[in-house]
CSV table of C-alpha atoms in Angstrom, one decimal:
chain,number,residue,atom,x,y,z
A,437,MET,CA,23.2,3.4,-20.8
A,438,ASP,CA,21.4,0.4,-22.2
A,439,PHE,CA,17.6,0.9,-22.1
A,440,THR,CA,16.8,-2.5,-23.7
A,441,LEU,CA,14.3,-4.4,-21.7
A,442,THR,CA,15.0,-7.9,-20.5
A,443,GLU,CA,12.7,-10.8,-21.5
A,444,ARG,CA,11.3,-10.9,-17.9
A,445,GLU,CA,10.6,-7.2,-18.0
A,446,ARG,CA,8.9,-7.4,-21.4
A,447,SER,CA,6.9,-10.5,-20.2
A,448,PHE,CA,5.4,-8.8,-17.1
A,449,GLN,CA,4.7,-5.6,-19.0
A,450,ALA,CA,2.9,-7.6,-21.7
A,451,ARG,CA,0.9,-9.7,-19.2
A,452,VAL,CA,-0.4,-6.6,-17.4
A,453,ARG,CA,-1.1,-4.8,-20.6
A,454,ALA,CA,-3.1,-7.7,-21.9
A,455,PHE,CA,-5.1,-8.1,-18.6
A,456,MET,CA,-5.9,-4.4,-18.7
A,457,ALA,CA,-7.1,-4.6,-22.2
A,458,GLU,CA,-9.0,-7.9,-21.9
A,459,LYS,CA,-10.3,-7.8,-18.4
A,460,VAL,CA,-10.2,-4.3,-16.8
A,461,ARG,CA,-11.1,-1.9,-19.6
A,462,PRO,CA,-14.4,-3.8,-20.5
A,463,ARG,CA,-15.5,-3.3,-16.8
A,464,VAL,CA,-14.9,0.5,-16.7
A,465,ALA,CA,-18.6,1.3,-17.4
A,466,ALA,CA,-19.7,-1.2,-14.8
A,467,VAL,CA,-17.4,0.3,-12.1
A,468,HIS,CA,-18.5,3.8,-12.9
A,469,ALA,CA,-22.2,2.7,-12.6
A,470,GLU,CA,-21.5,1.1,-9.2
A,471,ILE,CA,-19.8,4.2,-8.0
A,472,ALA,CA,-22.8,6.3,-9.1
A,473,GLU,CA,-25.3,4.1,-7.3
A,474,GLY,CA,-24.4,5.3,-3.9
A,475,ASP,CA,-21.7,6.0,-1.3
A,476,ARG,CA,-18.3,5.1,-2.9
A,477,TRP,CA,-17.0,4.1,0.5
A,478,ALA,CA,-20.0,2.2,1.8
A,479,ALA,CA,-18.8,-1.2,0.5
A,480,PRO,CA,-16.3,-2.7,-1.9
A,481,LEU,CA,-17.3,-2.5,-5.6
A,482,PRO,CA,-18.4,-5.9,-6.9
A,483,SER,CA,-16.7,-5.4,-10.3
A,484,ILE,CA,-13.3,-4.6,-8.8
A,485,GLU,CA,-13.6,-7.5,-6.3
A,486,ALA,CA,-14.3,-9.9,-9.2
A,487,LEU,CA,-11.3,-8.6,-11.1
A,488,LYS,CA,-9.1,-9.2,-8.1
A,489,VAL,CA,-9.9,-12.9,-8.2
A,490,GLU,CA,-8.9,-13.0,-11.9
A,491,ALA,CA,-5.7,-11.0,-11.4
A,492,ARG,CA,-4.6,-13.3,-8.6
A,493,ALA,CA,-5.4,-16.4,-10.6
A,494,ALA,CA,-3.3,-14.9,-13.5
A,495,GLY,CA,-0.3,-14.5,-11.2
A,496,LEU,CA,-0.5,-10.7,-11.3
A,497,TRP,CA,-0.9,-10.1,-7.6
A,498,ASN,CA,1.2,-8.0,-5.2
A,499,LEU,CA,3.7,-7.1,-8.0
A,500,PHE,CA,5.0,-4.1,-6.0
A,501,MET,CA,7.2,-5.8,-3.3
A,502,PRO,CA,10.9,-5.8,-4.4
A,503,PRO,CA,13.4,-8.4,-3.2
A,504,ALA,CA,15.7,-7.5,-0.4
A,505,PRO,CA,18.4,-5.0,-1.4
A,506,GLU,CA,21.7,-6.5,-2.5
A,507,GLY,CA,23.7,-7.5,0.5
A,508,MET,CA,20.7,-7.4,2.8
A,509,ALA,CA,18.9,-10.5,4.0
A,510,GLU,CA,15.2,-10.8,4.2
A,511,PRO,CA,14.0,-9.7,7.7
A,512,ASP,CA,12.8,-13.1,8.7
A,513,ASP,CA,11.3,-16.3,7.2
A,514,PHE,CA,7.9,-14.7,6.4
A,515,GLU,CA,7.0,-15.7,2.8
A,516,PHE,CA,5.5,-12.7,1.0
A,517,THR,CA,3.0,-13.8,-1.7
A,518,GLY,CA,4.0,-12.0,-4.9
A,519,GLU,CA,6.3,-12.0,-7.8
A,520,ARG,CA,9.0,-9.9,-6.0
A,521,LEU,CA,9.6,-7.7,-9.0
A,522,THR,CA,12.5,-5.2,-9.1
A,523,ASN,CA,11.6,-1.5,-9.1
A,524,LEU,CA,12.2,-1.3,-12.8
A,525,GLU,CA,10.0,-4.4,-13.5
A,526,TYR,CA,7.2,-3.0,-11.4
A,527,ALA,CA,7.5,0.5,-12.9
A,528,LEU,CA,6.6,-1.0,-16.3
A,529,CYS,CA,3.6,-2.8,-14.8
A,530,ALA,CA,2.5,0.3,-12.9
A,531,GLU,CA,2.6,2.4,-16.1
A,532,GLU,CA,0.1,0.0,-17.6
A,533,MET,CA,-2.1,0.0,-14.5
A,534,GLY,CA,-2.1,3.8,-14.5
A,535,ARG,CA,-4.1,4.0,-17.7
A,536,ILE,CA,-7.3,3.5,-15.6
A,537,GLU,CA,-7.5,5.4,-12.3
A,538,TRP,CA,-8.7,2.5,-10.1
A,539,ALA,CA,-6.9,-0.4,-11.8
A,540,SER,CA,-4.0,-0.7,-9.4
A,541,GLU,CA,-6.4,-2.0,-6.7
A,542,VAL,CA,-7.3,-4.9,-9.0
A,543,PHE,CA,-3.7,-6.2,-8.7
A,544,ASN,CA,-3.5,-5.4,-4.9
A,545,CYS,CA,-1.0,-2.7,-5.8
A,546,SER,CA,-2.8,0.5,-4.7
A,547,ALA,CA,-1.6,3.0,-2.1
A,548,PRO,CA,-1.4,3.3,0.8
A,549,ASP,CA,-1.4,-0.5,1.1
A,550,THR,CA,1.7,-1.0,-1.0
A,551,GLY,CA,3.9,1.2,1.2
A,552,ASN,CA,2.3,0.0,4.4
A,553,MET,CA,2.9,-3.6,3.4
A,554,GLU,CA,6.5,-3.0,2.7
A,555,VAL,CA,7.0,-1.2,6.1
A,556,LEU,CA,5.3,-4.2,7.8
A,557,HIS,CA,7.4,-6.7,5.9
A,558,ARG,CA,10.7,-5.0,6.5
A,559,TYR,CA,10.2,-3.9,10.1
A,560,GLY,CA,7.2,-5.6,11.6
A,561,THR,CA,7.3,-8.3,14.2
A,562,PRO,CA,6.0,-11.8,13.5
A,563,GLU,CA,2.8,-10.8,15.4
A,564,HIS,CA,2.4,-7.6,13.3
A,565,LYS,CA,2.7,-9.7,10.1
A,566,ALA,CA,0.2,-12.3,11.2
A,567,MET,CA,-2.3,-9.7,12.3
A,568,TRP,CA,-2.0,-7.1,9.5
A,569,LEU,CA,0.4,-8.0,6.7
A,570,THR,CA,-1.1,-11.4,5.9
A,571,PRO,CA,-4.7,-10.1,5.4
A,572,LEU,CA,-3.3,-7.0,3.5
A,573,MET,CA,-1.3,-9.3,1.3
A,574,ASN,CA,-4.4,-11.4,0.6
A,575,GLY,CA,-6.6,-8.4,-0.1
A,576,GLU,CA,-8.9,-9.1,2.8
A,577,ILE,CA,-8.4,-5.7,4.5
A,578,ARG,CA,-7.2,-2.2,3.6
A,579,SER,CA,-4.9,0.2,5.5
A,580,ALA,CA,-4.3,3.9,6.0
A,581,PHE,CA,-1.3,6.2,6.2
A,582,LEU,CA,-1.5,9.3,8.4
A,583,MET,CA,1.3,11.8,8.0
A,584,THR,CA,-0.2,15.1,6.7
A,585,GLU,CA,-1.2,17.7,9.2
A,586,PRO,CA,-3.2,20.9,8.5
A,587,ALA,CA,-0.9,23.4,10.3
A,588,VAL,CA,2.5,22.5,8.7
A,589,ALA,CA,4.1,21.7,5.3
A,590,SER,CA,3.9,18.0,5.9
A,591,SER,CA,5.9,16.8,2.9
A,592,ASP,CA,8.9,17.6,5.1
A,593,ALA,CA,8.5,15.0,7.9
A,594,THR,CA,10.6,17.1,10.3
A,595,ASN,CA,7.6,19.5,10.5
A,596,ILE,CA,5.2,16.9,11.8
A,597,GLN,CA,3.9,18.0,15.3
A,598,THR,CA,1.7,15.1,16.4
A,599,GLN,CA,3.0,13.7,19.7
A,600,ILE,CA,3.4,10.0,20.4
A,601,ARG,CA,4.0,9.4,24.1
A,602,ARG,CA,4.4,6.1,26.0
A,603,ASP,CA,2.2,5.7,29.0
A,604,GLY,CA,2.9,2.4,30.8
A,605,ASP,CA,1.9,-0.4,28.5
A,606,HIS,CA,0.1,2.0,26.1
A,607,TYR,CA,0.9,4.9,23.8
A,608,VAL,CA,-1.0,8.2,23.8
A,609,ILE,CA,-1.2,10.0,20.4
A,610,ASN,CA,-2.0,13.7,20.5
A,611,GLY,CA,-2.4,15.6,17.3
A,612,ARG,CA,-4.5,16.3,14.2
A,613,LYS,CA,-4.2,14.6,10.8
A,614,TRP,CA,-6.0,15.2,7.5
A,615,TRP,CA,-5.8,13.8,4.0
A,616,SER,CA,-5.5,10.4,5.8
A,617,SER,CA,-5.1,8.1,2.8
A,618,GLY,CA,-7.2,5.0,3.1
A,619,ALA,CA,-9.0,5.8,6.4
A,620,GLY,CA,-12.4,6.2,4.6
A,621,ASP,CA,-12.5,2.7,3.3
A,622,PRO,CA,-14.8,0.4,5.3
A,623,ARG,CA,-12.2,-2.4,5.0
A,624,CYS,CA,-9.5,-0.3,6.7
A,625,ARG,CA,-8.3,-2.2,9.8
A,626,ILE,CA,-4.8,-0.7,10.5
A,627,ALA,CA,-3.2,2.7,10.1
A,628,ILE,CA,0.5,3.7,10.2
A,629,VAL,CA,0.7,7.1,11.9
A,630,MET,CA,3.7,9.4,11.9
A,631,GLY,CA,4.4,11.4,14.9
A,632,LYS,CA,7.1,12.8,17.2
A,633,THR,CA,8.4,10.5,19.9
A,634,ASP,CA,11.5,12.3,21.0
A,635,PRO,CA,11.2,16.1,20.5
A,636,ASP,CA,14.6,16.7,22.2
A,637,ALA,CA,16.5,14.5,19.7
A,638,LYS,CA,18.3,15.8,16.7
A,639,THR,CA,16.0,17.0,14.0
A,640,TYR,CA,16.0,13.9,11.9
A,641,ARG,CA,15.7,11.5,14.9
A,642,GLN,CA,12.5,12.9,16.4
A,643,GLN,CA,9.9,11.1,14.3
A,644,SER,CA,8.5,7.5,14.6
A,645,MET,CA,5.8,5.4,13.1
A,646,ILE,CA,3.1,3.7,15.2
A,647,LEU,CA,0.5,1.1,14.3
A,648,VAL,CA,-3.0,2.1,15.2
A,649,PRO,CA,-5.8,-0.5,14.8
A,650,MET,CA,-8.9,0.9,13.2
């Protein structure tokens, strides 16, 4: 197996590494001071918000979204703003971001937004994309992902017990979630919630995801 990096792979790795060294690392003390000043989740941190502007201007924004798998067309004509790196290309960038615990947010590449954006891009309707994906893609809002439940081993999705039931034009969600990644952020406007919509189906066909405005 050839582990030699391509020119494109080396280029993105070097660009993120340089941005981390020249822009992000010098702001570590300022970010920690802002965190210490008060409630971490009361408002966005000014230093991180300023770095986001610089990262986007440098073309290092939304690096996580891969192109459509080989043989599969894009879901529609929605244009996702980003470099559309492969998983390998993004892994090299993520390794550099991971040297500072909050740095991925600077590049709009932090969880749970990354996974949620990919779900919305691959499976959302045009209305979903206009309402939620576009502002997430632009870093204007944040999102949450709710899967884990206190009573079951939630890493196995077949254990999830939250019920999602259709009631006329609405859905009723009945259950308890915790470790709800992203829900504490004041910018959170949409959550993807996992629950059981068809308890009588085969084990691996019982679960669904539902969008819940926050």
